[in-house]
Amino acid sequence: MPSSEGGGGILELEKGSGSESSDRGSGAAIYLDTALWAVQQLRPTFLTKSSSRPQRLRRTAYLDGIRGFAALMVYWVHHELWAHEALDAERRIQSSWGYRGEHWFVTFPFIRTFFSGSHLAVGIFFILSGYVLSTKPLALVYSGDHAELAAALASGIFRRWFRLYLPIIFVTFLIISCYHWTGILVAYVPESSWRDEFWKWYMELKTYTFLYGQPKVPWFTYHPHTWTIPVEFKGSIFVWINILALSRSTRKARLACIGFMMFYCMYIVDGAYYTLFLTGLLLCDLDLHDSPEYWPDWMNALSPYSTGIAHVLLVIGLWLGGCPAWISEIDYLRQNPGWVRLAALKPKAVYDYKWFFLFWAALCIVLAIQRIGYLKRFFETRFCMYLGRISYMLYLVHGPILWTLGDRVYAATGWSREAHALVLPRWANRFPLPKWGPFGLEVGFLLPQLVLLPITFWVADLGTTFIDGPAIKLGTWLYKSTLAAPSKQAGPPK
């Protein structure tokens, strides 16, 4: 007969086996849950039900759609120029229809705006930034709540650096590490070691991210597309300073002062960028009181024709938005058919003439979209709203993807350049695609977009979730962590 100890031992052994089985099962469940969570996080939001359009949109929701579509235009223009570089794309696409006797479909008036409109998109970015950054402060100005206005401006100024620069720091850190960690070349000449690369990146970054920094070149070596971000930072501060300075003025005085500052930035000093930000501020102020009682009689008399006028503005905006920009010298502009007389309008204060014309183009287009119903509804569609949500990261990541994956895809599909024979000899012309179709719309160019565009959207989506969103939250948390308790803010320090 087995002893009680032996029986107990068998029983304990059986219990132990069950426990181990249970532990293995729970461990497998944990791994499965983790894997499912990872898949869920990596899945693009446009494939989830939560990304569906909300039933009730904000009054200014279409502005997000415009910003997203503008970011897509930047993607498109950069890919056009990169893929067609060997065909002198910069000169062809950035010059007007008929320049040097050349007539390309993508340079036809109005159509050309969608193939050379990356700078127009930037101008629209700046107007929209001025508008959005002004919405809450101006509402507080009209309500007379100056204490809350001061709090809103303090919060915005504190958080702005983190919101703009933290995503760039993260993305460019990956860029400088790409070659040294993986051997994959990006669009810069690498240093001999990662340590030297890091030091060069740091030295340039600290000047680039300083409000009053004076970099040797007006763009960041490791990400030239981000030249707009220091302008965005300065423009944001400029808008808020104007709001604060005019917060106790009458509405008429404030509008007059904003108008004068716009004139000053465009015609007296070379500040065309900041005219765009002030335009957003002006439009926001006008929209807050968009009713007949606030407008002169002659403008109210034109209200029945507002839709027709908006279409005229749209035509003007699309024409000016295609401003030739291959060379920044005004003599070049005069050589472009259709721009000889317009060149005479450029203010002497503006060095780069295109920003004068792009200012008017961006203003006309934004005004037109506000008043043309079908355009406004288009920019409120689910697709445009999605682009608006990922727009900042789309702007930041489309370049690195183009310089790495895109460069190899274009080289393999027949868009090779001389440099590819040296740096990508195994990729050049591996799977050449037919180049049927007009210049800029060849089948061999459009087919790679079936791969590159979804991947770019996906990476931008991930960047919005894991980089942009946390950067915004970190800035908010840091600001709130510096605030004193309400009871301690009541009086002066003792």
Short mmCIF file of C-alpha atoms in Angstrom, two decimals:
data_model
loop_
_atom_site.label_atom_id
_atom_site.label_comp_id
_atom_site.label_asym_id
_atom_site.label_seq_id
_atom_site.Cartn_x
_atom_site.Cartn_y
_atom_site.Cartn_z
CA MET A 1 0.00 0.00 0.00
CA PRO A 2 1.41 3.35 -0.81
CA SER A 3 2.25 5.47 2.14
CA SER A 4 0.44 8.67 2.83
CA GLU A 5 3.64 10.56 2.04
CA GLY A 6 3.85 8.87 -1.34
CA GLY A 7 0.20 9.59 -2.09
CA GLY A 8 0.69 13.15 -0.99
CA GLY A 9 3.70 13.42 -3.24
CA ILE A 10 1.77 12.20 -6.29
CA LEU A 11 -1.06 14.58 -5.48
CA GLU A 12 1.33 17.50 -5.11
CA LEU A 13 3.02 16.50 -8.38
CA GLU A 14 -0.32 16.52 -10.17
CA LYS A 15 -1.15 19.90 -8.67
CA GLY A 16 2.25 21.20 -9.74
CA SER A 17 1.71 19.98 -13.31
CA GLY A 18 -1.61 21.75 -13.43
CA SER A 19 -0.03 24.90 -12.08
CA GLU A 20 2.75 24.81 -14.68
CA SER A 21 0.18 24.24 -17.42
CA SER A 22 -1.83 27.15 -16.11
CA ASP A 23 1.29 29.35 -15.99
CA ARG A 24 2.16 28.39 -19.54
CA GLY A 25 -1.38 29.14 -20.62
CA SER A 26 -1.43 32.52 -18.90
CA GLY A 27 2.00 33.32 -20.34
CA ALA A 28 0.82 32.47 -23.83
CA ALA A 29 -2.25 34.63 -23.27
CA ILE A 30 -0.04 37.53 -22.22
CA TYR A 31 2.11 37.15 -25.33
CA LEU A 32 -1.01 36.93 -27.48
CA ASP A 33 -2.53 40.00 -25.86
CA THR A 34 0.74 41.87 -26.33
CA ALA A 35 0.92 40.85 -29.98
CA LEU A 36 -2.69 41.89 -30.55
CA TRP A 37 -2.03 45.22 -28.82
CA ALA A 38 1.02 45.81 -31.02
CA VAL A 39 -0.95 45.00 -34.16
CA GLN A 40 -3.75 47.28 -32.99
CA GLN A 41 -1.29 50.14 -32.40
CA LEU A 42 0.45 49.62 -35.73
CA ARG A 43 -2.79 49.48 -37.69
CA PRO A 44 -3.49 52.75 -39.52
CA THR A 45 -6.38 54.68 -38.02
CA PHE A 46 -8.04 54.96 -41.43
CA LEU A 47 -8.70 51.20 -41.17
CA THR A 48 -10.51 51.55 -37.84
CA LYS A 49 -14.11 52.52 -37.24
CA SER A 50 -13.05 55.27 -34.86
CA SER A 51 -11.63 57.23 -37.78
CA SER A 52 -15.07 57.78 -39.26
CA ARG A 53 -16.20 61.36 -39.63
CA PRO A 54 -17.98 62.76 -36.56
CA GLN A 55 -21.66 63.54 -36.99
CA ARG A 56 -21.20 67.20 -36.04
CA LEU A 57 -18.14 69.02 -37.35
CA ARG A 58 -16.62 72.13 -35.85
CA ARG A 59 -17.30 75.41 -37.64
CA THR A 60 -13.70 75.56 -38.79
CA ALA A 61 -13.23 71.82 -39.48
CA TYR A 62 -12.66 72.51 -43.17
CA LEU A 63 -9.44 74.34 -42.22
CA ASP A 64 -8.01 71.02 -41.00
CA GLY A 65 -8.95 69.49 -44.34
CA ILE A 66 -7.25 72.30 -46.25
CA ARG A 67 -4.10 71.86 -44.19
CA GLY A 68 -4.08 68.12 -44.82
CA PHE A 69 -4.61 68.51 -48.56
CA ALA A 70 -1.83 71.10 -48.66
CA ALA A 71 0.50 68.61 -46.95
CA LEU A 72 -0.40 66.07 -49.64
CA MET A 73 0.47 68.66 -52.31
CA VAL A 74 3.92 69.05 -50.73
CA TYR A 75 4.37 65.27 -50.90
CA TRP A 76 3.31 65.20 -54.55
CA VAL A 77 5.57 68.03 -55.71
CA HIS A 78 8.63 66.63 -53.93
CA HIS A 79 8.09 63.21 -55.50
CA GLU A 80 7.62 64.75 -58.94
CA LEU A 81 10.87 66.67 -58.68
CA TRP A 82 12.82 63.77 -57.18
CA ALA A 83 11.72 61.12 -59.67
CA HIS A 84 12.16 63.39 -62.70
CA GLU A 85 15.43 64.99 -61.60
CA ALA A 86 17.37 63.47 -64.50
CA LEU A 87 14.89 65.13 -66.89
CA ASP A 88 15.58 68.64 -65.57
CA ALA A 89 12.29 68.58 -63.66
CA GLU A 90 13.11 71.59 -61.49
CA ARG A 91 13.29 73.89 -64.50
CA ARG A 92 10.44 72.27 -66.42
CA ILE A 93 7.88 72.07 -63.62
CA GLN A 94 8.77 75.32 -61.85
CA SER A 95 8.59 77.36 -65.09
CA SER A 96 5.42 78.46 -66.86
CA TRP A 97 3.71 77.06 -69.93
CA GLY A 98 5.71 78.17 -72.98
CA TYR A 99 8.97 78.97 -71.17
CA ARG A 100 11.82 78.41 -73.64
CA GLY A 101 9.23 77.19 -76.13
CA GLU A 102 8.33 74.14 -74.02
CA HIS A 103 4.69 73.19 -73.48
CA TRP A 104 4.26 70.47 -70.86
CA PHE A 105 0.80 69.46 -69.69
CA VAL A 106 1.80 69.78 -66.03
CA THR A 107 2.79 73.43 -66.61
CA PHE A 108 -0.51 74.48 -68.15
CA PRO A 109 -2.10 77.38 -66.21
CA PHE A 110 -4.20 76.26 -63.23
CA ILE A 111 -3.13 72.63 -63.70
CA ARG A 112 0.46 73.56 -62.90
CA THR A 113 -0.57 74.68 -59.41
CA PHE A 114 -1.01 71.03 -58.39
CA PHE A 115 2.44 70.08 -59.71
CA SER A 116 4.47 73.06 -58.53
CA GLY A 117 2.35 74.21 -55.60
CA SER A 118 4.48 73.14 -52.64
CA HIS A 119 5.34 76.75 -51.78
CA LEU A 120 1.70 77.72 -52.22
CA ALA A 121 0.87 74.98 -49.73
CA VAL A 122 3.34 76.51 -47.28
CA GLY A 123 1.70 79.91 -47.71
CA ILE A 124 -1.67 78.31 -46.94
CA PHE A 125 -0.11 76.63 -43.88
CA PHE A 126 0.95 80.02 -42.56
CA ILE A 127 -2.46 81.63 -43.10
CA LEU A 128 -4.21 78.71 -41.40
CA SER A 129 -1.78 78.85 -38.48
CA GLY A 130 -2.47 82.54 -38.00
CA TYR A 131 -6.20 81.83 -38.07
CA VAL A 132 -6.21 78.86 -35.70
CA LEU A 133 -3.78 80.42 -33.21
CA SER A 134 -5.98 83.52 -33.05
CA THR A 135 -9.36 81.87 -32.52
CA LYS A 136 -9.35 81.47 -28.74
CA PRO A 137 -7.38 84.63 -27.87
CA LEU A 138 -9.62 86.82 -30.04
CA ALA A 139 -12.74 85.27 -28.52
CA LEU A 140 -11.38 86.22 -25.09
CA VAL A 141 -10.58 89.73 -26.33
CA TYR A 142 -14.19 90.17 -27.43
CA SER A 143 -15.47 88.80 -24.13
CA GLY A 144 -13.26 91.26 -22.24
CA ASP A 145 -11.69 88.50 -20.14
CA HIS A 146 -8.12 89.80 -20.10
CA ALA A 147 -7.01 87.56 -17.25
CA GLU A 148 -8.03 84.46 -19.19
CA LEU A 149 -6.45 85.95 -22.33
CA ALA A 150 -3.12 86.28 -20.50
CA ALA A 151 -3.41 82.68 -19.32
CA ALA A 152 -4.18 81.43 -22.83
CA LEU A 153 -1.25 83.31 -24.38
CA ALA A 154 1.12 82.14 -21.63
CA SER A 155 0.09 78.54 -22.21
CA GLY A 156 0.40 78.81 -25.98
CA ILE A 157 3.84 80.43 -25.91
CA PHE A 158 5.18 77.91 -23.38
CA ARG A 159 3.93 74.87 -25.29
CA ARG A 160 4.70 76.02 -28.82
CA TRP A 161 8.40 75.07 -28.85
CA PHE A 162 7.67 71.54 -27.68
CA ARG A 163 4.82 71.09 -30.14
CA LEU A 164 6.91 72.16 -33.14
CA TYR A 165 10.41 70.96 -32.37
CA LEU A 166 10.16 67.72 -30.41
CA PRO A 167 8.84 65.76 -33.44
CA ILE A 168 11.65 67.21 -35.57
CA ILE A 169 14.27 66.26 -32.99
CA PHE A 170 12.99 62.69 -32.93
CA VAL A 171 12.72 62.34 -36.72
CA THR A 172 16.12 63.89 -37.46
CA PHE A 173 17.77 61.75 -34.77
CA LEU A 174 16.55 58.70 -36.67
CA ILE A 175 17.83 60.25 -39.89
CA ILE A 176 21.37 60.81 -38.57
CA SER A 177 21.42 57.27 -37.18
CA CYS A 178 20.08 55.61 -40.32
CA TYR A 179 23.35 55.36 -42.23
CA HIS A 180 25.56 54.56 -39.24
CA TRP A 181 23.21 51.88 -37.87
CA THR A 182 21.89 50.32 -41.08
CA GLY A 183 24.20 51.44 -43.88
CA ILE A 184 21.25 52.97 -45.76
CA LEU A 185 22.19 56.31 -47.29
CA VAL A 186 19.94 59.31 -46.72
CA ALA A 187 20.06 62.68 -48.49
CA TYR A 188 23.15 64.09 -46.77
CA VAL A 189 26.91 63.48 -46.78
CA PRO A 190 27.57 61.36 -43.67
CA GLU A 191 30.37 61.89 -41.17
CA SER A 192 32.96 59.20 -40.53
CA SER A 193 31.33 58.04 -37.28
CA TRP A 194 27.98 58.22 -35.52
CA ARG A 195 29.56 60.26 -32.74
CA ASP A 196 30.77 62.91 -35.19
CA GLU A 197 27.34 62.85 -36.86
CA PHE A 198 25.59 63.33 -33.55
CA TRP A 199 27.81 66.27 -32.63
CA LYS A 200 27.25 67.96 -35.99
CA TRP A 201 23.49 67.38 -35.63
CA TYR A 202 23.49 68.81 -32.11
CA MET A 203 25.48 71.91 -33.05
CA GLU A 204 23.14 72.67 -35.93
CA LEU A 205 20.00 71.77 -34.02
CA LYS A 206 20.61 74.16 -31.13
CA THR A 207 20.82 77.11 -33.53
CA TYR A 208 17.92 75.88 -35.65
CA THR A 209 15.57 75.61 -32.65
CA PHE A 210 16.54 78.98 -31.11
CA LEU A 211 14.01 81.73 -31.71
CA TYR A 212 16.75 84.24 -32.54
CA GLY A 213 19.14 81.73 -34.08
CA GLN A 214 21.03 82.71 -37.23
CA PRO A 215 21.97 79.45 -39.01
CA LYS A 216 24.54 79.52 -41.80
CA VAL A 217 21.92 78.23 -44.23
CA PRO A 218 18.14 78.78 -43.88
CA TRP A 219 17.36 75.08 -43.61
CA PHE A 220 18.30 72.09 -41.47
CA THR A 221 20.98 69.97 -43.17
CA TYR A 222 19.42 66.71 -42.04
CA HIS A 223 15.89 67.68 -43.10
CA PRO A 224 15.74 70.60 -45.57
CA HIS A 225 11.94 70.47 -45.75
CA THR A 226 11.74 71.75 -42.16
CA TRP A 227 12.97 75.23 -43.11
CA THR A 228 9.37 76.33 -42.54
CA ILE A 229 9.28 75.39 -38.84
CA PRO A 230 11.44 78.24 -37.46
CA VAL A 231 9.27 80.57 -39.55
CA GLU A 232 6.20 78.90 -38.05
CA PHE A 233 7.58 79.40 -34.54
CA LYS A 234 8.39 83.08 -35.11
CA GLY A 235 5.09 83.64 -36.87
CA SER A 236 3.18 82.14 -33.95
CA ILE A 237 4.88 84.48 -31.48
CA PHE A 238 4.30 87.40 -33.85
CA VAL A 239 0.57 86.69 -34.02
CA TRP A 240 0.22 86.43 -30.24
CA ILE A 241 2.23 89.64 -29.69
CA ASN A 242 -0.11 91.51 -32.03
CA ILE A 243 -3.17 90.14 -30.26
CA LEU A 244 -1.80 91.11 -26.86
CA ALA A 245 -0.70 94.56 -28.00
CA LEU A 246 -4.15 95.28 -29.50
CA SER A 247 -6.24 93.45 -26.90
CA ARG A 248 -7.57 96.70 -25.39
CA SER A 249 -8.09 98.50 -28.70
CA THR A 250 -11.42 99.00 -30.43
CA ARG A 251 -12.26 96.56 -33.19
CA LYS A 252 -11.80 99.16 -35.93
CA ALA A 253 -8.45 100.23 -34.49
CA ARG A 254 -7.30 96.63 -34.19
CA LEU A 255 -8.25 95.80 -37.79
CA ALA A 256 -6.54 98.98 -39.01
CA CYS A 257 -3.36 98.17 -37.08
CA ILE A 258 -3.29 94.60 -38.38
CA GLY A 259 -3.76 95.92 -41.92
CA PHE A 260 -0.89 98.36 -41.43
CA MET A 261 1.37 95.61 -40.09
CA MET A 262 0.56 93.49 -43.15
CA PHE A 263 1.53 96.43 -45.38
CA TYR A 264 4.68 96.98 -43.33
CA CYS A 265 5.78 93.34 -43.62
CA MET A 266 5.17 93.20 -47.37
CA TYR A 267 6.08 96.65 -48.69
CA ILE A 268 8.50 98.18 -46.18
CA VAL A 269 10.51 95.22 -44.88
CA ASP A 270 11.16 91.75 -46.30
CA GLY A 271 8.61 90.00 -44.10
CA ALA A 272 6.25 88.32 -46.57
CA TYR A 273 6.04 85.19 -44.39
CA TYR A 274 4.64 87.18 -41.50
CA THR A 275 2.11 88.91 -43.74
CA LEU A 276 0.63 85.43 -44.22
CA PHE A 277 0.33 84.85 -40.47
CA LEU A 278 -1.26 88.27 -39.99
CA THR A 279 -3.69 87.45 -42.80
CA GLY A 280 -4.90 84.47 -40.78
CA LEU A 281 -5.31 86.74 -37.75
CA LEU A 282 -7.27 89.27 -39.83
CA LEU A 283 -9.57 86.63 -41.34
CA CYS A 284 -10.25 85.15 -37.92
CA ASP A 285 -11.18 88.55 -36.51
CA LEU A 286 -13.50 89.25 -39.43
CA ASP A 287 -15.15 85.82 -39.16
CA LEU A 288 -15.90 86.27 -35.46
CA HIS A 289 -18.28 89.07 -36.46
CA ASP A 290 -19.43 87.92 -39.87
CA SER A 291 -22.83 89.60 -39.95
CA PRO A 292 -24.24 92.48 -42.07
CA GLU A 293 -24.23 94.99 -39.21
CA TYR A 294 -20.42 94.87 -39.04
CA TRP A 295 -19.85 95.42 -42.77
CA PRO A 296 -20.12 98.64 -44.82
CA ASP A 297 -23.16 99.07 -47.06
CA TRP A 298 -21.24 98.53 -50.30
CA MET A 299 -20.04 95.11 -49.10
CA ASN A 300 -23.54 94.12 -47.98
CA ALA A 301 -24.79 95.08 -51.45
CA LEU A 302 -22.40 92.51 -52.94
CA SER A 303 -23.55 89.66 -50.69
CA PRO A 304 -25.98 88.18 -53.29
CA TYR A 305 -23.00 87.77 -55.62
CA SER A 306 -20.66 86.30 -53.01
CA THR A 307 -20.51 82.85 -54.63
CA GLY A 308 -19.66 84.28 -58.04
CA ILE A 309 -17.02 86.56 -56.52
CA ALA A 310 -15.59 83.56 -54.66
CA HIS A 311 -15.19 81.67 -57.94
CA VAL A 312 -13.36 84.65 -59.44
CA LEU A 313 -11.05 84.66 -56.41
CA LEU A 314 -10.46 80.93 -56.87
CA VAL A 315 -9.41 81.45 -60.49
CA ILE A 316 -7.06 84.28 -59.48
CA GLY A 317 -5.64 82.18 -56.66
CA LEU A 318 -4.98 79.16 -58.85
CA TRP A 319 -3.29 81.34 -61.48
CA LEU A 320 -1.04 83.16 -59.01
CA GLY A 321 -0.42 79.90 -57.14
CA GLY A 322 1.43 78.64 -60.20
CA CYS A 323 3.99 81.42 -59.96
CA PRO A 324 7.23 80.34 -61.71
CA ALA A 325 9.89 79.73 -59.08
CA TRP A 326 12.86 78.02 -60.69
CA ILE A 327 15.08 81.08 -60.03
CA SER A 328 14.42 83.83 -57.49
CA GLU A 329 15.58 86.65 -59.79
CA ILE A 330 12.86 88.91 -61.16
CA ASP A 331 14.38 88.87 -64.67
CA TYR A 332 13.61 85.16 -64.85
CA LEU A 333 9.96 85.83 -64.01
CA ARG A 334 9.73 88.34 -66.86
CA GLN A 335 10.86 85.62 -69.28
CA ASN A 336 7.84 83.44 -68.41
CA PRO A 337 4.79 83.89 -70.67
CA GLY A 338 1.87 85.39 -68.78
CA TRP A 339 4.02 86.95 -66.05
CA VAL A 340 5.70 89.90 -67.76
CA ARG A 341 3.18 92.50 -66.57
CA LEU A 342 2.64 90.85 -63.21
CA ALA A 343 6.36 91.03 -62.48
CA ALA A 344 6.04 94.82 -62.30
CA LEU A 345 3.80 94.48 -59.22
CA LYS A 346 6.52 92.98 -57.00
CA PRO A 347 7.37 95.23 -54.04
CA LYS A 348 11.02 96.26 -53.82
CA ALA A 349 11.17 95.12 -50.19
CA VAL A 350 10.48 91.47 -51.05
CA TYR A 351 13.67 89.67 -52.08
CA ASP A 352 12.08 86.40 -53.25
CA TYR A 353 9.33 87.61 -55.56
CA LYS A 354 7.29 84.40 -55.43
CA TRP A 355 6.13 85.06 -51.87
CA PHE A 356 4.39 88.26 -52.93
CA PHE A 357 2.32 86.37 -55.51
CA LEU A 358 1.83 83.34 -53.27
CA PHE A 359 0.48 85.62 -50.54
CA TRP A 360 -2.31 86.79 -52.84
CA ALA A 361 -2.83 83.27 -54.16
CA ALA A 362 -3.18 81.73 -50.70
CA LEU A 363 -5.48 84.54 -49.54
CA CYS A 364 -7.76 84.21 -52.59
CA ILE A 365 -7.93 80.41 -52.29
CA VAL A 366 -8.77 80.42 -48.56
CA LEU A 367 -11.43 83.11 -49.06
CA ALA A 368 -12.91 81.18 -51.98
CA ILE A 369 -13.10 77.89 -50.08
CA GLN A 370 -14.88 79.62 -47.21
CA ARG A 371 -17.66 80.74 -49.55
CA ILE A 372 -17.96 77.93 -52.10
CA GLY A 373 -20.12 75.20 -50.61
CA TYR A 374 -18.92 72.21 -52.61
CA LEU A 375 -15.25 73.04 -51.93
CA LYS A 376 -15.92 73.48 -48.24
CA ARG A 377 -17.74 70.14 -48.13
CA PHE A 378 -14.85 68.47 -49.97
CA PHE A 379 -12.39 69.61 -47.32
CA GLU A 380 -14.73 68.28 -44.64
CA THR A 381 -14.71 64.77 -46.12
CA ARG A 382 -13.30 61.88 -44.14
CA PHE A 383 -10.22 61.70 -46.39
CA CYS A 384 -9.30 65.37 -46.01
CA MET A 385 -9.99 65.33 -42.27
CA TYR A 386 -7.71 62.31 -41.95
CA LEU A 387 -5.00 64.15 -43.87
CA GLY A 388 -5.48 67.08 -41.54
CA ARG A 389 -4.98 64.88 -38.49
CA ILE A 390 -1.67 63.46 -39.76
CA SER A 391 -0.60 66.60 -41.66
CA TYR A 392 2.35 67.58 -39.48
CA MET A 393 3.90 64.12 -39.43
CA LEU A 394 3.10 63.69 -43.14
CA TYR A 395 5.12 66.85 -43.72
CA LEU A 396 7.99 65.53 -41.57
CA VAL A 397 8.22 61.90 -42.71
CA HIS A 398 7.48 62.09 -46.44
CA GLY A 399 11.01 63.38 -47.07
CA PRO A 400 12.94 60.65 -45.22
CA ILE A 401 10.77 57.98 -46.86
CA LEU A 402 11.40 59.57 -50.27
CA TRP A 403 15.17 59.70 -49.69
CA THR A 404 15.37 56.04 -48.61
CA LEU A 405 12.59 53.79 -49.87
CA GLY A 406 11.38 56.16 -52.58
CA ASP A 407 14.82 56.66 -54.06
CA ARG A 408 15.28 52.91 -54.39
CA VAL A 409 11.81 52.32 -55.82
CA TYR A 410 12.27 55.05 -58.42
CA ALA A 411 15.75 53.79 -59.30
CA ALA A 412 14.44 50.24 -59.72
CA THR A 413 11.45 51.28 -61.85
CA GLY A 414 13.49 53.22 -64.40
CA TRP A 415 13.92 56.68 -62.87
CA SER A 416 17.64 56.26 -62.28
CA ARG A 417 20.21 59.05 -62.20
CA GLU A 418 23.97 59.11 -62.57
CA ALA A 419 24.40 58.98 -58.80
CA HIS A 420 22.48 55.69 -58.65
CA ALA A 421 25.22 53.96 -60.64
CA LEU A 422 27.60 54.80 -57.79
CA VAL A 423 25.51 54.45 -54.64
CA LEU A 424 22.69 52.09 -55.74
CA PRO A 425 24.12 49.99 -58.57
CA ARG A 426 22.01 46.94 -57.65
CA TRP A 427 18.78 48.93 -57.73
CA ALA A 428 19.17 50.90 -60.94
CA ASN A 429 16.66 49.80 -63.61
CA ARG A 430 15.94 46.41 -62.02
CA PHE A 431 12.22 46.54 -62.90
CA PRO A 432 11.77 49.34 -65.44
CA LEU A 433 8.17 50.40 -65.97
CA PRO A 434 6.77 51.92 -69.17
CA LYS A 435 6.84 55.70 -69.31
CA TRP A 436 3.63 56.13 -71.23
CA GLY A 437 1.75 59.35 -70.64
CA PRO A 438 2.55 63.06 -70.38
CA PHE A 439 5.58 64.31 -68.51
CA GLY A 440 4.88 64.16 -64.77
CA LEU A 441 2.01 61.69 -65.14
CA GLU A 442 3.77 58.70 -66.66
CA VAL A 443 2.53 55.21 -65.85
CA GLY A 444 6.00 54.42 -64.54
CA PHE A 445 5.69 57.29 -62.05
CA LEU A 446 2.10 56.69 -60.97
CA LEU A 447 2.43 52.95 -60.29
CA PRO A 448 5.13 53.37 -57.58
CA GLN A 449 2.69 55.65 -55.75
CA LEU A 450 0.56 52.57 -55.04
CA VAL A 451 3.38 51.52 -52.71
CA LEU A 452 4.93 54.79 -51.59
CA LEU A 453 1.79 56.76 -50.77
CA PRO A 454 0.14 54.18 -48.44
CA ILE A 455 3.46 53.56 -46.66
CA THR A 456 3.95 57.29 -46.19
CA PHE A 457 0.41 57.63 -44.80
CA TRP A 458 1.01 54.69 -42.48
CA VAL A 459 4.30 56.05 -41.12
CA ALA A 460 2.75 59.51 -40.71
CA ASP A 461 -0.16 57.88 -38.87
CA LEU A 462 2.24 56.10 -36.52
CA GLY A 463 4.21 59.30 -36.05
CA THR A 464 1.04 61.17 -35.12
CA THR A 465 0.22 58.53 -32.50
CA PHE A 466 3.67 57.92 -31.04
CA ILE A 467 5.58 61.17 -31.68
CA ASP A 468 3.33 64.15 -32.35
CA GLY A 469 0.64 63.29 -29.81
CA PRO A 470 3.09 62.61 -26.94
CA ALA A 471 5.01 65.82 -27.80
CA ILE A 472 1.81 67.84 -27.41
CA LYS A 473 0.98 66.08 -24.14
CA LEU A 474 4.49 66.59 -22.79
CA GLY A 475 4.37 70.32 -23.48
CA THR A 476 0.98 70.58 -21.77
CA TRP A 477 2.18 68.55 -18.78
CA LEU A 478 5.35 70.62 -18.39
CA TYR A 479 3.35 73.85 -18.50
CA LYS A 480 0.84 72.67 -15.93
CA SER A 481 3.62 71.40 -13.67
CA THR A 482 5.07 74.92 -13.47
CA LEU A 483 1.82 76.55 -12.36
CA ALA A 484 1.27 77.58 -8.79
CA ALA A 485 -1.88 76.59 -6.95
CA PRO A 486 -4.74 79.06 -7.54
CA SER A 487 -4.65 80.22 -3.92
CA LYS A 488 -0.97 81.10 -4.27
CA GLN A 489 -1.56 83.27 -7.33
CA ALA A 490 -3.94 85.66 -5.64
CA GLY A 491 -1.43 88.22 -4.37
CA PRO A 492 2.14 89.41 -4.78
CA PRO A 493 4.98 87.35 -3.29
CA LYS A 494 5.70 88.03 0.34
#
